[in-house]
PDB file of C-alpha atoms in Angstrom:
ATOM      1  CA  HIS Y 158     111.630 128.655 117.542  1.00 67.00           C
ATOM      2  CA  GLU Y 159     111.432 132.329 117.974  1.00 81.00           C
ATOM      3  CA  HIS Y 160     114.706 135.018 118.269  1.00 82.00           C
ATOM      4  CA  SER Y 161     115.894 138.472 117.890  1.00 89.00           C
ATOM      5  CA  ILE Y 162     119.011 140.130 118.343  1.00 88.00           C
ATOM      6  CA  TYR Y 163     118.539 143.968 119.355  1.00 92.00           C
ATOM      7  CA  GLU Y 164     120.326 146.388 118.168  1.00 93.00           C
ATOM      8  CA  ASP Y 165     122.128 147.908 120.968  1.00 93.00           C
ATOM      9  CA  ALA Y 166     125.623 147.558 122.055  1.00 93.00           C
ATOM     10  CA  ARG Y 167     125.825 143.901 123.771  1.00 89.00           C
ATOM     11  CA  ARG Y 168     123.804 142.327 120.510  1.00 88.00           C
ATOM     12  CA  THR Y 169     121.440 140.700 123.270  1.00 92.00           C
ATOM     13  CA  MET Y 170     119.371 138.172 122.254  1.00 90.00           C
ATOM     14  CA  ALA Y 171     115.922 137.237 123.499  1.00 91.00           C
ATOM     15  CA  MET Y 172     114.034 133.568 122.417  1.00 88.00           C
ATOM     16  CA  THR Y 173     110.517 132.379 123.010  1.00 86.00           C
ATOM     17  CA  LEU Y 174     111.330 129.184 125.203  1.00 85.00           C
ATOM     18  CA  PHE Y 175     107.465 129.094 125.880  1.00 80.00           C
ATOM     19  CA  ARG Y 176     104.399 130.647 124.564  1.00 73.00           C
ATOM     20  CA  GLY Y 177     101.049 130.951 126.588  1.00 70.00           C
ATOM     21  CA  VAL Y 178      97.585 131.884 125.269  1.00 68.00           C
ATOM     22  CA  GLY Y 179      94.664 132.326 126.923  1.00 67.00           C
ATOM     23  CA  LYS Y 180      92.338 129.973 125.373  1.00 69.00           C
ATOM     24  CA  THR Y 181      93.018 126.854 123.104  1.00 69.00           C
ATOM     25  CA  VAL Y 182      93.705 127.774 119.547  1.00 67.00           C
ATOM     26  CA  GLN Y 183      91.036 127.087 117.567  1.00 71.00           C
ATOM     27  CA  THR Y 184      87.898 127.181 120.429  1.00 73.00           C
ATOM     28  CA  ASP Y 185      85.133 130.234 121.289  1.00 72.00           C
ATOM     29  CA  GLY Y 186      87.656 129.679 124.574  1.00 68.00           C
ATOM     30  CA  GLU Y 187      87.949 126.569 125.626  1.00 70.00           C
ATOM     31  CA  PRO Y 188      89.632 126.539 129.364  1.00 67.00           C
ATOM     32  CA  GLY Y 189      92.691 124.980 130.120  1.00 65.00           C
ATOM     33  CA  ALA Y 190      94.537 126.189 127.202  1.00 65.00           C
ATOM     34  CA  GLN Y 191      97.635 127.434 130.131  1.00 67.00           C
ATOM     35  CA  SER Y 192     100.261 124.350 131.143  1.00 70.00           C
ATOM     36  CA  LEU Y 193     100.941 125.396 134.545  1.00 72.00           C
ATOM     37  CA  GLY Y 194     104.318 124.714 136.674  1.00 79.00           C
ATOM     38  CA  PRO Y 195     108.029 123.625 136.510  1.00 87.00           C
ATOM     39  CA  MET Y 196     109.094 123.188 133.051  1.00 86.00           C
ATOM     40  CA  GLU Y 197     112.569 122.631 132.083  1.00 88.00           C
ATOM     41  CA  PHE Y 198     114.155 123.662 129.363  1.00 85.00           C
ATOM     42  CA  CYS Y 199     117.669 122.930 126.515  1.00 81.00           C
ATOM     43  CA  TYR Y 200     119.235 125.202 123.739  1.00 81.00           C
ATOM     44  CA  ALA Y 201     121.969 125.881 121.981  1.00 81.00           C
ATOM     45  CA  LEU Y 202     124.248 128.368 121.017  1.00 81.00           C
ATOM     46  CA  ARG Y 203     126.891 128.029 117.829  1.00 79.00           C
ATOM     47  CA  PRO Y 204     128.527 131.158 117.499  1.00 80.00           C
ATOM     48  CA  PHE Y 205     130.357 131.670 113.548  1.00 79.00           C
ATOM     49  CA  ALA Y 206     132.365 134.227 111.794  1.00 83.00           C
ATOM     50  CA  GLY Y 207     131.828 135.197 108.240  1.00 84.00           C
ATOM     51  CA  GLU Y 208     129.709 133.330 105.828  1.00 81.00           C
ATOM     52  CA  LEU Y 209     126.486 131.248 107.807  1.00 77.00           C
ATOM     53  CA  PRO Y 210     127.770 127.221 107.590  1.00 79.00           C
ATOM     54  CA  ARG Y 211     124.278 126.361 106.485  1.00 80.00           C
ATOM     55  CA  GLY Y 212     125.860 122.515 106.576  1.00 79.00           C
ATOM     56  CA  GLY Y 213     127.414 123.043 109.790  1.00 79.00           C
ATOM     57  CA  LEU Y 214     124.272 124.326 111.689  1.00 82.00           C
ATOM     58  CA  SER Y 215     122.192 121.780 109.809  1.00 80.00           C
ATOM     59  CA  ARG Y 216     124.378 119.245 111.134  1.00 78.00           C
ATOM     60  CA  SER Y 217     124.735 120.895 115.065  1.00 80.00           C
ATOM     61  CA  VAL Y 218     121.355 120.293 115.158  1.00 80.00           C
ATOM     62  CA  LEU Y 219     120.584 116.916 114.284  1.00 79.00           C
ATOM     63  CA  GLU Y 220     122.838 115.830 116.295  1.00 78.00           C
ATOM     64  CA  LEU Y 221     121.551 118.074 119.535  1.00 80.00           C
ATOM     65  CA  GLN Y 222     117.828 115.951 117.793  1.00 79.00           C
ATOM     66  CA  ALA Y 223     119.024 112.316 118.007  1.00 76.00           C
ATOM     67  CA  GLY Y 224     121.317 112.891 121.567  1.00 67.00           C
ATOM     68  CA  ILE Y 225     123.653 110.903 122.278  1.00 66.00           C
ATOM     69  CA  THR Y 226     123.685 107.256 123.577  1.00 68.00           C
ATOM     70  CA  THR Y 227     125.986 105.416 125.353  1.00 67.00           C
ATOM     71  CA  ASN Y 228     126.709 101.703 126.473  1.00 68.00           C
ATOM     72  CA  LEU Y 229     128.801 100.672 129.493  1.00 71.00           C
ATOM     73  CA  SER Y 230     131.350  97.908 128.552  1.00 74.00           C
ATOM     74  CA  GLU Y 231     134.287  96.265 130.129  1.00 79.00           C
ATOM     75  CA  GLU Y 232     135.341  96.105 126.743  1.00 77.00           C
ATOM     76  CA  ASN Y 233     135.803  98.454 123.773  1.00 74.00           C
ATOM     77  CA  PRO Y 234     134.266  97.300 120.926  1.00 67.00           C
ATOM     78  CA  GLY Y 235     135.630  98.831 118.228  1.00 69.00           C
ATOM     79  CA  ARG Y 236     134.301 101.132 115.625  1.00 65.00           C
ATOM     80  CA  GLN Y 237     131.592  99.532 113.764  1.00 67.00           C
ATOM     81  CA  SER Y 238     129.018 100.553 110.713  1.00 72.00           C
ATOM     82  CA  PHE Y 239     127.044  99.732 108.719  1.00 82.00           C
ATOM     83  CA  LEU Y 240     126.972 102.853 106.225  1.00 89.00           C
ATOM     84  CA  GLN Y 241     129.405 105.622 106.428  1.00 90.00           C
ATOM     85  CA  VAL Y 242     128.604 109.020 104.163  1.00 93.00           C
ATOM     86  CA  ASP Y 243     131.918 110.255 103.573  1.00 93.00           C
ATOM     87  CA  ALA Y 244     131.022 114.908 102.374  1.00 93.00           C
ATOM     88  CA  PRO Y 245     132.062 117.539 103.031  1.00 91.00           C
ATOM     89  CA  MET Y 246     130.221 119.516 105.446  1.00 88.00           C
ATOM     90  CA  ASP Y 247     127.913 121.605 103.305  1.00 88.00           C
ATOM     91  CA  VAL Y 248     126.448 117.580 102.524  1.00 93.00           C
ATOM     92  CA  VAL Y 249     123.656 116.900 105.586  1.00 90.00           C
ATOM     93  CA  VAL Y 250     121.763 113.295 105.688  1.00 91.00           C
ATOM     94  CA  THR Y 251     118.775 113.840 106.456  1.00 89.00           C
ATOM     95  CA  THR Y 252     117.444 110.006 105.784  1.00 90.00           C
ATOM     96  CA  ILE Y 253     118.666 106.525 105.707  1.00 91.00           C
ATOM     97  CA  LYS Y 254     115.460 104.180 105.755  1.00 92.00           C
ATOM     98  CA  PRO Y 255     114.224 101.761 104.723  1.00 92.00           C
ATOM     99  CA  ALA Y 256     112.327 101.226 101.383  1.00 93.00           C
ATOM    100  CA  ASP Y 257     109.219 102.121 101.215  1.00 93.00           C
ATOM    101  CA  ASP Y 258     108.427  98.288  98.707  1.00 90.00           C
ATOM    102  CA  GLY Y 259     110.881  96.875 101.573  1.00 87.00           C
ATOM    103  CA  GLY Y 260     113.961  96.261  99.082  1.00 85.00           C
ATOM    104  CA  GLY Y 261     116.833  98.019  99.583  1.00 91.00           C
ATOM    105  CA  MET Y 262     117.625 101.157 101.810  1.00 93.00           C
ATOM    106  CA  VAL Y 263     117.029 104.850 101.030  1.00 95.00           C
ATOM    107  CA  VAL Y 264     119.556 107.342 101.737  1.00 96.00           C
ATOM    108  CA  ARG Y 265     118.932 111.124 100.780  1.00 96.00           C
ATOM    109  CA  LEU Y 266     121.617 113.777 100.547  1.00 96.00           C
ATOM    110  CA  TRP Y 267     120.541 117.821 101.402  1.00 93.00           C
ATOM    111  CA  ASN Y 268     123.705 119.756  99.891  1.00 94.00           C
ATOM    112  CA  THR Y 269     123.686 123.593 102.343  1.00 90.00           C
ATOM    113  CA  GLY Y 270     126.139 124.825  99.452  1.00 88.00           C
ATOM    114  CA  SER Y 271     125.956 126.905  96.293  1.00 89.00           C
ATOM    115  CA  GLY Y 272     127.779 124.321  94.623  1.00 93.00           C
ATOM    116  CA  ALA Y 273     127.068 120.384  93.526  1.00 96.00           C
ATOM    117  CA  ARG Y 274     129.673 118.707  95.905  1.00 96.00           C
ATOM    118  CA  ASP Y 275     131.161 114.567  96.256  1.00 97.00           C
ATOM    119  CA  ALA Y 276     130.215 112.008  98.319  1.00 97.00           C
ATOM    120  CA  THR Y 277     130.574 108.350  98.985  1.00 96.00           C
ATOM    121  CA  LEU Y 278     128.508 105.607 100.416  1.00 96.00           C
ATOM    122  CA  ARG Y 279     130.498 102.709 101.538  1.00 93.00           C
ATOM    123  CA  ALA Y 280     128.645 100.078 102.991  1.00 88.00           C
ATOM    124  CA  GLU Y 281     129.561  97.218 105.161  1.00 85.00           C
ATOM    125  CA  ALA Y 282     126.969  94.539 103.696  1.00 85.00           C
ATOM    126  CA  PRO Y 283     127.901  93.384 100.136  1.00 86.00           C
ATOM    127  CA  LEU Y 284     126.145  95.781  97.929  1.00 89.00           C
ATOM    128  CA  GLN Y 285     124.083  95.112  95.131  1.00 90.00           C
ATOM    129  CA  ALA Y 286     122.991  98.230  93.241  1.00 93.00           C
ATOM    130  CA  ALA Y 287     123.031 101.116  93.454  1.00 96.00           C
ATOM    131  CA  SER Y 288     120.270 103.878  91.867  1.00 96.00           C
ATOM    132  CA  LEU Y 289     119.186 106.950  91.661  1.00 97.00           C
ATOM    133  CA  CYS Y 290     115.404 108.409  92.722  1.00 96.00           C
ATOM    134  CA  SER Y 291     113.236 110.657  93.394  1.00 95.00           C
ATOM    135  CA  LEU Y 292     111.132 111.878  96.736  1.00 93.00           C
ATOM    136  CA  ALA Y 293     108.581 109.414  96.152  1.00 94.00           C
ATOM    137  CA  GLU Y 294     111.755 106.259  95.290  1.00 94.00           C
ATOM    138  CA  GLU Y 295     110.921 105.895  91.952  1.00 94.00           C
ATOM    139  CA  LEU Y 296     114.177 105.151  90.149  1.00 94.00           C
ATOM    140  CA  LEU Y 297     115.606 107.849  87.770  1.00 96.00           C
ATOM    141  CA  SER Y 298     118.849 106.022  86.916  1.00 96.00           C
ATOM    142  CA  ASP Y 299     121.361 103.544  87.897  1.00 96.00           C
ATOM    143  CA  LEU Y 300     125.088 104.418  89.863  1.00 96.00           C
ATOM    144  CA  SER Y 301     128.212 102.252  89.490  1.00 95.00           C
ATOM    145  CA  VAL Y 302     129.032  99.875  92.452  1.00 94.00           C
ATOM    146  CA  ALA Y 303     133.039  99.225  93.371  1.00 92.00           C
ATOM    147  CA  ASP Y 304     134.049  97.722  96.052  1.00 89.00           C
ATOM    148  CA  GLY Y 305     131.530  98.469  98.034  1.00 88.00           C
ATOM    149  CA  MET Y 306     130.965 102.497  97.196  1.00 93.00           C
ATOM    150  CA  VAL Y 307     129.340 104.498  95.633  1.00 96.00           C
ATOM    151  CA  GLN Y 308     129.815 107.603  94.215  1.00 96.00           C
ATOM    152  CA  VAL Y 309     127.382 110.684  93.719  1.00 97.00           C
ATOM    153  CA  SER Y 310     127.364 114.444  93.878  1.00 97.00           C
ATOM    154  CA  VAL Y 311     124.762 116.285  95.200  1.00 97.00           C
ATOM    155  CA  PRO Y 312     123.722 119.276  93.289  1.00 96.00           C
ATOM    156  CA  ALA Y 313     124.118 122.982  94.994  1.00 95.00           C
ATOM    157  CA  ARG Y 314     121.641 123.420  97.095  1.00 92.00           C
ATOM    158  CA  GLY Y 315     119.948 120.717  96.349  1.00 94.00           C
ATOM    159  CA  LEU Y 316     118.543 116.861  97.395  1.00 95.00           C
ATOM    160  CA  LEU Y 317     119.498 113.565  96.537  1.00 96.00           C
ATOM    161  CA  THR Y 318     117.781 110.139  97.053  1.00 97.00           C
ATOM    162  CA  VAL Y 319     120.211 106.970  96.477  1.00 97.00           C
ATOM    163  CA  ARG Y 320     118.624 103.672  96.839  1.00 96.00           C
ATOM    164  CA  LEU Y 321     120.829 100.926  98.365  1.00 95.00           C
ATOM    165  CA  SER Y 322     120.236  97.754  97.704  1.00 93.00           C
ATOM    166  CA  PHE Y 323     122.421  94.761  99.365  1.00 90.00           C
ATOM    167  CA  ALA Y 324     122.819  90.795  98.524  1.00 82.00           C
ATOM    168  CA  ALA Y 325     120.084  88.416  99.572  1.00 75.00           C
ATOM    169  CA  GLY Y 326     120.298  87.460 103.749  1.00 63.00           C
ATOM    170  CA  ALA Y 327     122.954  90.715 104.138  1.00 60.00           C
ATOM    171  CA  VAL Y 328     120.998  93.077 106.188  1.00 59.00           C
TER     172      VAL Y 328
END
């Protein structure tokens, strides 16, 4: 993940795709440190003008890392979602996982922007309760749930962890 931009007329970019070393790291010179043979690399460039769009770039990186999965079908399955997060581009979903104690699900949001941002979490399954939690998933405060939705404010340049609990047998 190394790169540099040269101060030439074309603003040439240099990227390190693979770094080789003469010996295995943290040894006295163990042989076999080189990976020989063909290698294939994928990378993406996202031009922009003005202020760096941190949220948009973070979302793009996550999308590229996850890849695209497709299925061929004779019928259009329509749109279906278990959880929908409506938030400005500055807010990035970094985690969706089962709660450590098995009771519900944890959603973590990261605000890359310089001001607080509002986000709405909407669940298809019957949502019983929601709460703000620490990174260690310790309860901080309860959140109100209305029509299967939870509204939160993600602090500027901060993380927010939300725990969602569903009705028994709903998930």
